[in-house]
Amino acid sequence: MAKPGNPGRLPSLDLLKGFDAAARHLSFTRAAQDLFVTQSALSRQIQTLEEQLGVPLFERRHRELRLTSAGQVLQVTAKTVLDELALTVAKIRREQTSLPLTVSTNQPFAALWLIPRLSRFRARHSATDVFISADNRIVDLERERIDLAVRYCAETMAPAGAPRLFGERLLPVCSPTLAADRSRPIRRPEDLAHHVLLDIDDEGGRYPWLNWSVWLAAVGVRDLRPAGSLRFNHFDQVMQAALDGQGVALGRQPLIDSLLKQNRLVAPLRGKCTTSRAYFVVRGAHATLRPEAQDFIDWLIEEAKADAAVAADPAPELPSVARKRRTRDA
């Protein structure tokens, strides 16, 4: 028997599992069946382990297999270690599956796109509890123990390997009642001068691609003076004001597609602009232990494909607003 090459090197887990099975059965054939490997493969594993340790572990006799004294010592330790490892892995999996799947995203995506369709995920995965953390700041997935995040960012700043859900298009929307007002028809972009424009408050210039001035410039209208303006901190507030008939807002597709399909909002003008932003799914490192995280990702992608809105008319492209620094989601 060769001497061990490195006394401080521990045998691999696969070698110890093979040895433990053979020591329990005292048969390479039955041990190989337990491990779903061939008898010759298991024999080579035992031989490799004996060479690494520098001692024989089995006495190979005709139709009989016995442990050597070294094999008996190793069997006690190997069994203890493998049993403890199995218990620890089972505990980790139980703890992971007992915790809700935490999904971080911005407030507009959560309120307008994700939450209205969560019941479809629950219908398919009723055993998975989900916690939606809607916050317009960028969170650290590892520090805050977030399983998944849906990030809204420039296409060029998308995290490597993150699945893309969809891009973003802008178009004016308002309540059906406001659109039906014959005294102030909205047939051309210039007609917006007779209406209150609803907008995101952006004094810091964090998301200029969502600004009315950019959309108007894209459709060839400059220096338009609306009848008034209302500004809000968050996009879902803008949409609520539009639903209440308080003015015309820039809708973000596909976030507002369900509101359009339900005729709660209408798009009186057909012109659409495509922004340089999109939505991507990011997985936290610890979520690799949770198969339900992949279930949620697969479901998000499926929903995005099923609900993808296709622009009826060619949409003028907005200027790309590339940002080197990380910004809050609008």
Short mmCIF file of N, CA and C in Angstrom, two decimals, residues 7-173:
data_model
loop_
_atom_site.label_atom_id
_atom_site.label_comp_id
_atom_site.label_asym_id
_atom_site.label_seq_id
_atom_site.Cartn_x
_atom_site.Cartn_y
_atom_site.Cartn_z
N PRO A 7 -0.41 14.19 4.29
CA PRO A 7 -1.07 13.80 5.53
C PRO A 7 -2.16 14.77 5.97
N GLY A 8 -2.07 16.04 5.59
CA GLY A 8 -3.07 17.02 6.02
C GLY A 8 -4.28 17.10 5.12
N ARG A 9 -4.25 16.40 4.00
CA ARG A 9 -5.35 16.49 3.03
C ARG A 9 -6.48 15.54 3.42
N LEU A 10 -7.70 16.05 3.48
CA LEU A 10 -8.85 15.22 3.83
C LEU A 10 -9.41 14.56 2.59
N PRO A 11 -9.91 13.33 2.74
CA PRO A 11 -10.56 12.66 1.60
C PRO A 11 -11.81 13.41 1.18
N SER A 12 -12.20 13.25 -0.08
CA SER A 12 -13.40 13.92 -0.58
C SER A 12 -14.64 13.28 0.03
N LEU A 13 -15.74 14.05 0.01
CA LEU A 13 -16.99 13.56 0.56
C LEU A 13 -17.50 12.34 -0.20
N ASP A 14 -17.33 12.33 -1.52
CA ASP A 14 -17.79 11.18 -2.30
C ASP A 14 -17.06 9.90 -1.91
N LEU A 15 -15.77 10.00 -1.64
CA LEU A 15 -15.01 8.82 -1.22
C LEU A 15 -15.49 8.31 0.13
N LEU A 16 -15.78 9.22 1.05
CA LEU A 16 -16.26 8.81 2.37
C LEU A 16 -17.66 8.21 2.28
N LYS A 17 -18.50 8.75 1.42
CA LYS A 17 -19.85 8.18 1.24
C LYS A 17 -19.76 6.77 0.67
N GLY A 18 -18.88 6.57 -0.30
CA GLY A 18 -18.70 5.24 -0.87
C GLY A 18 -18.17 4.25 0.16
N PHE A 19 -17.19 4.69 0.94
CA PHE A 19 -16.64 3.82 1.99
C PHE A 19 -17.70 3.48 3.03
N ASP A 20 -18.49 4.48 3.47
CA ASP A 20 -19.51 4.24 4.48
C ASP A 20 -20.53 3.21 3.99
N ALA A 21 -20.96 3.31 2.74
CA ALA A 21 -21.93 2.35 2.19
C ALA A 21 -21.32 0.95 2.14
N ALA A 22 -20.07 0.86 1.70
CA ALA A 22 -19.41 -0.46 1.62
C ALA A 22 -19.20 -1.05 3.01
N ALA A 23 -18.87 -0.21 3.99
CA ALA A 23 -18.65 -0.69 5.36
C ALA A 23 -19.96 -1.17 5.97
N ARG A 24 -21.06 -0.52 5.66
CA ARG A 24 -22.36 -0.95 6.21
C ARG A 24 -22.80 -2.27 5.61
N HIS A 25 -22.63 -2.43 4.31
CA HIS A 25 -23.13 -3.63 3.63
C HIS A 25 -22.08 -4.74 3.60
N LEU A 26 -20.80 -4.38 3.78
CA LEU A 26 -19.70 -5.32 3.57
C LEU A 26 -19.85 -6.01 2.22
N SER A 27 -20.23 -5.18 1.26
CA SER A 27 -20.41 -5.67 -0.11
C SER A 27 -20.31 -4.48 -1.04
N PHE A 28 -19.38 -4.55 -1.98
CA PHE A 28 -19.25 -3.48 -2.96
C PHE A 28 -20.47 -3.43 -3.88
N THR A 29 -21.02 -4.61 -4.18
CA THR A 29 -22.16 -4.67 -5.09
C THR A 29 -23.38 -3.98 -4.50
N ARG A 30 -23.75 -4.31 -3.25
CA ARG A 30 -24.93 -3.71 -2.64
C ARG A 30 -24.71 -2.22 -2.36
N ALA A 31 -23.48 -1.87 -1.97
CA ALA A 31 -23.17 -0.46 -1.72
C ALA A 31 -23.31 0.35 -3.01
N ALA A 32 -22.83 -0.22 -4.13
CA ALA A 32 -22.93 0.46 -5.41
C ALA A 32 -24.39 0.66 -5.80
N GLN A 33 -25.24 -0.33 -5.51
CA GLN A 33 -26.66 -0.19 -5.81
C GLN A 33 -27.29 0.95 -4.99
N ASP A 34 -26.90 1.06 -3.73
CA ASP A 34 -27.41 2.15 -2.87
C ASP A 34 -27.05 3.52 -3.42
N LEU A 35 -25.85 3.62 -3.96
CA LEU A 35 -25.34 4.91 -4.41
C LEU A 35 -25.60 5.17 -5.90
N PHE A 36 -26.24 4.21 -6.59
CA PHE A 36 -26.56 4.34 -8.01
C PHE A 36 -25.29 4.55 -8.85
N VAL A 37 -24.25 3.77 -8.52
CA VAL A 37 -23.03 3.75 -9.33
C VAL A 37 -22.72 2.29 -9.65
N THR A 38 -21.77 2.08 -10.54
CA THR A 38 -21.39 0.71 -10.87
C THR A 38 -20.47 0.13 -9.79
N GLN A 39 -20.42 -1.19 -9.73
CA GLN A 39 -19.57 -1.84 -8.73
C GLN A 39 -18.10 -1.53 -8.98
N SER A 40 -17.72 -1.43 -10.26
CA SER A 40 -16.32 -1.13 -10.57
C SER A 40 -15.97 0.31 -10.17
N ALA A 41 -16.95 1.24 -10.34
CA ALA A 41 -16.70 2.63 -9.95
C ALA A 41 -16.51 2.73 -8.44
N LEU A 42 -17.32 2.00 -7.69
CA LEU A 42 -17.18 2.04 -6.24
C LEU A 42 -15.86 1.41 -5.81
N SER A 43 -15.46 0.32 -6.44
CA SER A 43 -14.19 -0.32 -6.11
C SER A 43 -13.03 0.65 -6.32
N ARG A 44 -13.11 1.43 -7.41
CA ARG A 44 -12.03 2.41 -7.67
C ARG A 44 -12.03 3.51 -6.61
N GLN A 45 -13.24 3.92 -6.13
CA GLN A 45 -13.31 4.93 -5.07
C GLN A 45 -12.63 4.42 -3.80
N ILE A 46 -12.92 3.17 -3.43
CA ILE A 46 -12.31 2.60 -2.21
C ILE A 46 -10.80 2.50 -2.37
N GLN A 47 -10.36 2.08 -3.54
CA GLN A 47 -8.93 1.97 -3.79
C GLN A 47 -8.25 3.33 -3.69
N THR A 48 -8.91 4.37 -4.26
CA THR A 48 -8.36 5.73 -4.18
C THR A 48 -8.27 6.19 -2.73
N LEU A 49 -9.31 5.90 -1.93
CA LEU A 49 -9.31 6.30 -0.52
C LEU A 49 -8.19 5.59 0.23
N GLU A 50 -8.00 4.31 -0.04
CA GLU A 50 -6.92 3.57 0.63
C GLU A 50 -5.55 4.11 0.25
N GLU A 51 -5.41 4.50 -1.01
CA GLU A 51 -4.12 5.06 -1.45
C GLU A 51 -3.87 6.41 -0.79
N GLN A 52 -4.92 7.23 -0.63
CA GLN A 52 -4.76 8.53 0.02
C GLN A 52 -4.40 8.37 1.49
N LEU A 53 -4.99 7.38 2.15
CA LEU A 53 -4.72 7.16 3.58
C LEU A 53 -3.44 6.36 3.82
N GLY A 54 -3.04 5.58 2.83
CA GLY A 54 -1.83 4.78 2.96
C GLY A 54 -2.04 3.50 3.74
N VAL A 55 -3.28 3.08 3.94
CA VAL A 55 -3.58 1.83 4.68
C VAL A 55 -4.75 1.14 3.99
N PRO A 56 -4.81 -0.21 4.07
CA PRO A 56 -5.98 -0.92 3.56
C PRO A 56 -7.16 -0.74 4.52
N LEU A 57 -8.35 -0.64 3.99
CA LEU A 57 -9.56 -0.47 4.80
C LEU A 57 -10.40 -1.74 4.82
N PHE A 58 -10.21 -2.61 3.84
CA PHE A 58 -10.96 -3.85 3.76
C PHE A 58 -10.01 -5.03 3.54
N GLU A 59 -10.41 -6.16 4.10
CA GLU A 59 -9.76 -7.43 3.77
C GLU A 59 -10.63 -8.08 2.70
N ARG A 60 -10.09 -8.23 1.53
CA ARG A 60 -10.85 -8.79 0.42
C ARG A 60 -10.60 -10.29 0.34
N ARG A 61 -11.59 -11.06 0.74
CA ARG A 61 -11.50 -12.51 0.70
C ARG A 61 -12.48 -13.03 -0.35
N HIS A 62 -12.41 -14.32 -0.62
CA HIS A 62 -13.29 -14.91 -1.60
C HIS A 62 -14.73 -14.80 -1.12
N ARG A 63 -15.53 -14.05 -1.84
CA ARG A 63 -16.93 -13.84 -1.54
C ARG A 63 -17.16 -13.30 -0.12
N GLU A 64 -16.17 -12.59 0.38
CA GLU A 64 -16.32 -12.02 1.73
C GLU A 64 -15.50 -10.75 1.83
N LEU A 65 -16.06 -9.76 2.51
CA LEU A 65 -15.40 -8.48 2.69
C LEU A 65 -15.42 -8.14 4.18
N ARG A 66 -14.26 -7.83 4.74
CA ARG A 66 -14.17 -7.48 6.15
C ARG A 66 -13.41 -6.17 6.30
N LEU A 67 -13.78 -5.43 7.35
CA LEU A 67 -13.06 -4.20 7.66
C LEU A 67 -11.76 -4.53 8.37
N THR A 68 -10.70 -3.80 8.00
CA THR A 68 -9.47 -3.88 8.77
C THR A 68 -9.64 -3.04 10.03
N SER A 69 -8.66 -3.07 10.90
CA SER A 69 -8.75 -2.24 12.11
C SER A 69 -8.83 -0.76 11.75
N ALA A 70 -8.07 -0.35 10.74
CA ALA A 70 -8.13 1.05 10.28
C ALA A 70 -9.52 1.36 9.71
N GLY A 71 -10.08 0.38 8.99
CA GLY A 71 -11.41 0.56 8.42
C GLY A 71 -12.48 0.71 9.50
N GLN A 72 -12.33 -0.06 10.58
CA GLN A 72 -13.30 0.04 11.68
C GLN A 72 -13.25 1.42 12.34
N VAL A 73 -12.04 1.94 12.52
CA VAL A 73 -11.90 3.28 13.11
C VAL A 73 -12.51 4.33 12.20
N LEU A 74 -12.21 4.22 10.90
CA LEU A 74 -12.73 5.21 9.96
C LEU A 74 -14.25 5.12 9.83
N GLN A 75 -14.80 3.90 9.92
CA GLN A 75 -16.25 3.76 9.77
C GLN A 75 -17.01 4.54 10.85
N VAL A 76 -16.53 4.47 12.10
CA VAL A 76 -17.20 5.17 13.20
C VAL A 76 -17.21 6.68 12.94
N THR A 77 -16.06 7.21 12.56
CA THR A 77 -15.95 8.66 12.31
C THR A 77 -16.73 9.07 11.07
N ALA A 78 -16.61 8.28 9.99
CA ALA A 78 -17.30 8.62 8.75
C ALA A 78 -18.80 8.64 8.95
N LYS A 79 -19.31 7.64 9.68
CA LYS A 79 -20.75 7.59 9.92
C LYS A 79 -21.22 8.80 10.73
N THR A 80 -20.45 9.16 11.75
CA THR A 80 -20.80 10.31 12.58
C THR A 80 -20.81 11.59 11.76
N VAL A 81 -19.76 11.78 10.97
CA VAL A 81 -19.64 13.00 10.18
C VAL A 81 -20.76 13.08 9.13
N LEU A 82 -21.02 11.98 8.43
CA LEU A 82 -22.06 12.00 7.39
C LEU A 82 -23.45 12.18 7.98
N ASP A 83 -23.70 11.57 9.13
CA ASP A 83 -25.00 11.76 9.79
C ASP A 83 -25.19 13.21 10.23
N GLU A 84 -24.14 13.79 10.82
CA GLU A 84 -24.22 15.19 11.25
C GLU A 84 -24.42 16.12 10.05
N LEU A 85 -23.72 15.83 8.98
CA LEU A 85 -23.84 16.66 7.78
C LEU A 85 -25.25 16.57 7.20
N ALA A 86 -25.82 15.35 7.18
CA ALA A 86 -27.18 15.18 6.66
C ALA A 86 -28.19 15.94 7.51
N LEU A 87 -28.02 15.89 8.83
CA LEU A 87 -28.92 16.62 9.73
C LEU A 87 -28.81 18.13 9.53
N THR A 88 -27.58 18.61 9.36
CA THR A 88 -27.36 20.04 9.18
C THR A 88 -27.98 20.54 7.88
N VAL A 89 -27.78 19.78 6.79
CA VAL A 89 -28.36 20.17 5.50
C VAL A 89 -29.88 20.17 5.57
N ALA A 90 -30.44 19.14 6.23
CA ALA A 90 -31.90 19.08 6.38
C ALA A 90 -32.42 20.26 7.18
N LYS A 91 -31.68 20.66 8.22
CA LYS A 91 -32.09 21.80 9.04
C LYS A 91 -32.07 23.09 8.22
N ILE A 92 -31.02 23.27 7.45
CA ILE A 92 -30.91 24.47 6.62
C ILE A 92 -32.07 24.53 5.63
N ARG A 93 -32.37 23.40 5.01
CA ARG A 93 -33.46 23.38 4.03
C ARG A 93 -34.81 23.64 4.69
N ARG A 94 -35.00 23.10 5.89
CA ARG A 94 -36.26 23.35 6.60
C ARG A 94 -36.40 24.83 6.93
N GLU A 95 -35.30 25.44 7.40
CA GLU A 95 -35.34 26.86 7.75
C GLU A 95 -35.60 27.72 6.52
N GLN A 96 -34.96 27.33 5.41
CA GLN A 96 -35.14 28.11 4.18
C GLN A 96 -36.58 28.03 3.68
N THR A 97 -37.13 26.83 3.68
CA THR A 97 -38.49 26.66 3.16
C THR A 97 -39.54 27.22 4.10
N SER A 98 -39.20 27.39 5.40
CA SER A 98 -40.18 27.95 6.33
C SER A 98 -40.23 29.47 6.25
N LEU A 99 -39.18 30.07 5.69
CA LEU A 99 -39.15 31.53 5.54
C LEU A 99 -39.87 31.93 4.26
N PRO A 100 -40.53 33.07 4.26
CA PRO A 100 -41.16 33.51 3.01
C PRO A 100 -40.11 33.89 1.98
N LEU A 101 -40.45 33.73 0.74
CA LEU A 101 -39.58 34.15 -0.35
C LEU A 101 -39.66 35.68 -0.44
N THR A 102 -38.54 36.35 -0.20
CA THR A 102 -38.53 37.81 -0.16
C THR A 102 -38.14 38.37 -1.52
N VAL A 103 -39.02 39.21 -2.06
CA VAL A 103 -38.80 39.80 -3.38
C VAL A 103 -38.77 41.31 -3.23
N SER A 104 -37.65 41.91 -3.61
CA SER A 104 -37.49 43.37 -3.54
C SER A 104 -37.70 43.97 -4.92
N THR A 105 -38.40 45.09 -4.96
CA THR A 105 -38.57 45.80 -6.22
C THR A 105 -38.99 47.24 -5.93
N ASN A 106 -39.15 48.04 -6.97
CA ASN A 106 -39.58 49.41 -6.74
C ASN A 106 -41.09 49.48 -6.60
N GLN A 107 -41.60 50.61 -6.11
CA GLN A 107 -43.02 50.74 -5.81
C GLN A 107 -43.91 50.68 -7.06
N PRO A 108 -43.56 51.33 -8.17
CA PRO A 108 -44.44 51.23 -9.34
C PRO A 108 -44.60 49.80 -9.86
N PHE A 109 -43.49 49.07 -9.95
CA PHE A 109 -43.56 47.70 -10.45
C PHE A 109 -44.40 46.84 -9.51
N ALA A 110 -44.19 47.00 -8.20
CA ALA A 110 -44.94 46.20 -7.24
C ALA A 110 -46.43 46.51 -7.31
N ALA A 111 -46.78 47.80 -7.27
CA ALA A 111 -48.19 48.20 -7.17
C ALA A 111 -48.96 47.93 -8.45
N LEU A 112 -48.34 48.18 -9.61
CA LEU A 112 -49.09 48.15 -10.86
C LEU A 112 -48.93 46.85 -11.65
N TRP A 113 -47.81 46.17 -11.51
CA TRP A 113 -47.60 44.97 -12.33
C TRP A 113 -47.58 43.69 -11.51
N LEU A 114 -46.80 43.68 -10.43
CA LEU A 114 -46.57 42.43 -9.71
C LEU A 114 -47.74 42.01 -8.82
N ILE A 115 -48.16 42.89 -7.92
CA ILE A 115 -49.19 42.52 -6.94
C ILE A 115 -50.51 42.10 -7.60
N PRO A 116 -50.99 42.78 -8.64
CA PRO A 116 -52.27 42.37 -9.23
C PRO A 116 -52.28 40.95 -9.78
N ARG A 117 -51.10 40.37 -10.05
CA ARG A 117 -51.08 39.03 -10.64
C ARG A 117 -50.46 37.97 -9.72
N LEU A 118 -50.15 38.34 -8.48
CA LEU A 118 -49.54 37.39 -7.54
C LEU A 118 -50.43 36.18 -7.29
N SER A 119 -51.74 36.35 -7.37
CA SER A 119 -52.64 35.22 -7.11
C SER A 119 -52.39 34.09 -8.09
N ARG A 120 -51.90 34.41 -9.29
CA ARG A 120 -51.62 33.36 -10.27
C ARG A 120 -50.40 32.53 -9.85
N PHE A 121 -49.42 33.19 -9.23
CA PHE A 121 -48.29 32.42 -8.70
C PHE A 121 -48.74 31.56 -7.53
N ARG A 122 -49.55 32.11 -6.64
CA ARG A 122 -50.03 31.37 -5.48
C ARG A 122 -50.88 30.17 -5.90
N ALA A 123 -51.64 30.31 -6.96
CA ALA A 123 -52.46 29.20 -7.43
C ALA A 123 -51.60 28.03 -7.88
N ARG A 124 -50.42 28.33 -8.39
CA ARG A 124 -49.53 27.28 -8.88
C ARG A 124 -48.58 26.78 -7.80
N HIS A 125 -48.22 27.66 -6.85
CA HIS A 125 -47.25 27.31 -5.80
C HIS A 125 -47.83 27.71 -4.45
N SER A 126 -48.87 27.05 -4.04
CA SER A 126 -49.59 27.44 -2.81
C SER A 126 -48.76 27.25 -1.55
N ALA A 127 -47.73 26.40 -1.61
CA ALA A 127 -46.92 26.15 -0.42
C ALA A 127 -45.85 27.21 -0.22
N THR A 128 -45.66 28.10 -1.17
CA THR A 128 -44.62 29.12 -1.08
C THR A 128 -45.21 30.43 -0.59
N ASP A 129 -44.75 30.89 0.56
CA ASP A 129 -45.15 32.20 1.07
C ASP A 129 -44.23 33.26 0.46
N VAL A 130 -44.80 34.39 0.11
CA VAL A 130 -44.04 35.45 -0.57
C VAL A 130 -44.17 36.75 0.21
N PHE A 131 -43.04 37.44 0.37
CA PHE A 131 -43.03 38.77 0.98
C PHE A 131 -42.51 39.75 -0.05
N ILE A 132 -43.34 40.74 -0.41
CA ILE A 132 -42.94 41.75 -1.37
C ILE A 132 -42.43 42.98 -0.62
N SER A 133 -41.17 43.33 -0.85
CA SER A 133 -40.57 44.50 -0.24
C SER A 133 -40.45 45.58 -1.31
N ALA A 134 -41.39 46.53 -1.30
CA ALA A 134 -41.42 47.59 -2.32
C ALA A 134 -40.73 48.83 -1.77
N ASP A 135 -39.62 49.18 -2.38
CA ASP A 135 -38.81 50.29 -1.89
C ASP A 135 -38.08 50.89 -3.08
N ASN A 136 -38.07 52.21 -3.17
CA ASN A 136 -37.42 52.86 -4.30
C ASN A 136 -35.92 53.06 -4.12
N ARG A 137 -35.36 52.52 -3.06
CA ARG A 137 -33.90 52.58 -2.91
C ARG A 137 -33.30 51.26 -3.39
N ILE A 138 -32.02 51.29 -3.72
CA ILE A 138 -31.29 50.08 -4.09
C ILE A 138 -30.86 49.37 -2.81
N VAL A 139 -31.29 48.12 -2.64
CA VAL A 139 -30.97 47.38 -1.42
C VAL A 139 -29.86 46.37 -1.69
N ASP A 140 -29.11 46.06 -0.63
CA ASP A 140 -28.07 45.04 -0.71
C ASP A 140 -28.72 43.69 -0.43
N LEU A 141 -28.77 42.83 -1.44
CA LEU A 141 -29.49 41.56 -1.31
C LEU A 141 -28.90 40.67 -0.22
N GLU A 142 -27.58 40.65 -0.10
CA GLU A 142 -26.96 39.75 0.86
C GLU A 142 -27.11 40.28 2.29
N ARG A 143 -26.86 41.57 2.48
CA ARG A 143 -26.94 42.14 3.83
C ARG A 143 -28.37 42.11 4.37
N GLU A 144 -29.35 42.33 3.50
CA GLU A 144 -30.73 42.39 3.95
C GLU A 144 -31.50 41.09 3.72
N ARG A 145 -30.76 40.02 3.34
CA ARG A 145 -31.35 38.69 3.19
C ARG A 145 -32.52 38.70 2.23
N ILE A 146 -32.33 39.34 1.07
CA ILE A 146 -33.33 39.38 0.03
C ILE A 146 -33.07 38.23 -0.94
N ASP A 147 -34.11 37.45 -1.27
CA ASP A 147 -33.93 36.32 -2.18
C ASP A 147 -33.82 36.79 -3.63
N LEU A 148 -34.78 37.61 -4.05
CA LEU A 148 -34.83 38.06 -5.43
C LEU A 148 -35.10 39.56 -5.48
N ALA A 149 -34.66 40.19 -6.54
CA ALA A 149 -34.97 41.60 -6.76
C ALA A 149 -35.29 41.80 -8.22
N VAL A 150 -36.27 42.66 -8.49
CA VAL A 150 -36.54 43.09 -9.86
C VAL A 150 -36.00 44.50 -9.97
N ARG A 151 -34.92 44.65 -10.74
CA ARG A 151 -34.24 45.93 -10.86
C ARG A 151 -34.71 46.69 -12.11
N TYR A 152 -34.90 47.98 -11.93
CA TYR A 152 -35.25 48.89 -13.02
C TYR A 152 -34.02 49.74 -13.29
N CYS A 153 -33.42 49.57 -14.46
CA CYS A 153 -32.17 50.28 -14.72
C CYS A 153 -31.96 50.40 -16.22
N ALA A 154 -30.94 51.16 -16.58
CA ALA A 154 -30.57 51.27 -17.99
C ALA A 154 -30.11 49.91 -18.50
N GLU A 155 -30.41 49.65 -19.77
CA GLU A 155 -30.02 48.36 -20.35
C GLU A 155 -28.52 48.13 -20.21
N THR A 156 -27.73 49.18 -20.33
CA THR A 156 -26.28 49.04 -20.28
C THR A 156 -25.76 48.77 -18.87
N MET A 157 -26.62 48.98 -17.85
CA MET A 157 -26.19 48.77 -16.47
C MET A 157 -26.83 47.54 -15.86
N ALA A 158 -27.42 46.68 -16.69
CA ALA A 158 -28.07 45.47 -16.18
C ALA A 158 -27.04 44.54 -15.55
N PRO A 159 -27.35 43.93 -14.38
CA PRO A 159 -26.42 42.99 -13.76
C PRO A 159 -26.13 41.81 -14.69
N ALA A 160 -24.91 41.35 -14.68
CA ALA A 160 -24.51 40.25 -15.55
C ALA A 160 -25.35 39.00 -15.26
N GLY A 161 -25.87 38.41 -16.32
CA GLY A 161 -26.63 37.17 -16.17
C GLY A 161 -28.05 37.33 -15.68
N ALA A 162 -28.51 38.56 -15.43
CA ALA A 162 -29.87 38.78 -14.92
C ALA A 162 -30.87 38.65 -16.06
N PRO A 163 -31.90 37.80 -15.91
CA PRO A 163 -32.91 37.68 -16.97
C PRO A 163 -33.65 39.01 -17.17
N ARG A 164 -33.88 39.37 -18.42
CA ARG A 164 -34.61 40.59 -18.75
C ARG A 164 -36.09 40.28 -18.86
N LEU A 165 -36.92 41.04 -18.15
CA LEU A 165 -38.36 40.85 -18.23
C LEU A 165 -38.95 41.62 -19.41
N PHE A 166 -38.76 42.93 -19.43
CA PHE A 166 -39.27 43.76 -20.52
C PHE A 166 -38.68 45.15 -20.44
N GLY A 167 -38.81 45.88 -21.55
CA GLY A 167 -38.39 47.27 -21.59
C GLY A 167 -39.54 48.18 -21.18
N GLU A 168 -39.46 49.43 -21.59
CA GLU A 168 -40.43 50.42 -21.13
C GLU A 168 -40.79 51.37 -22.27
N ARG A 169 -42.11 51.63 -22.39
CA ARG A 169 -42.61 52.58 -23.38
C ARG A 169 -43.51 53.59 -22.68
N LEU A 170 -43.51 54.82 -23.15
CA LEU A 170 -44.30 55.89 -22.55
C LEU A 170 -45.39 56.34 -23.53
N LEU A 171 -46.57 56.59 -23.00
CA LEU A 171 -47.64 57.15 -23.81
C LEU A 171 -48.61 57.90 -22.90
N PRO A 172 -49.24 58.97 -23.39
CA PRO A 172 -50.19 59.72 -22.56
C PRO A 172 -51.44 58.89 -22.28
N VAL A 173 -51.92 58.95 -21.04
CA VAL A 173 -53.13 58.24 -20.63
C VAL A 173 -53.96 59.14 -19.72
#
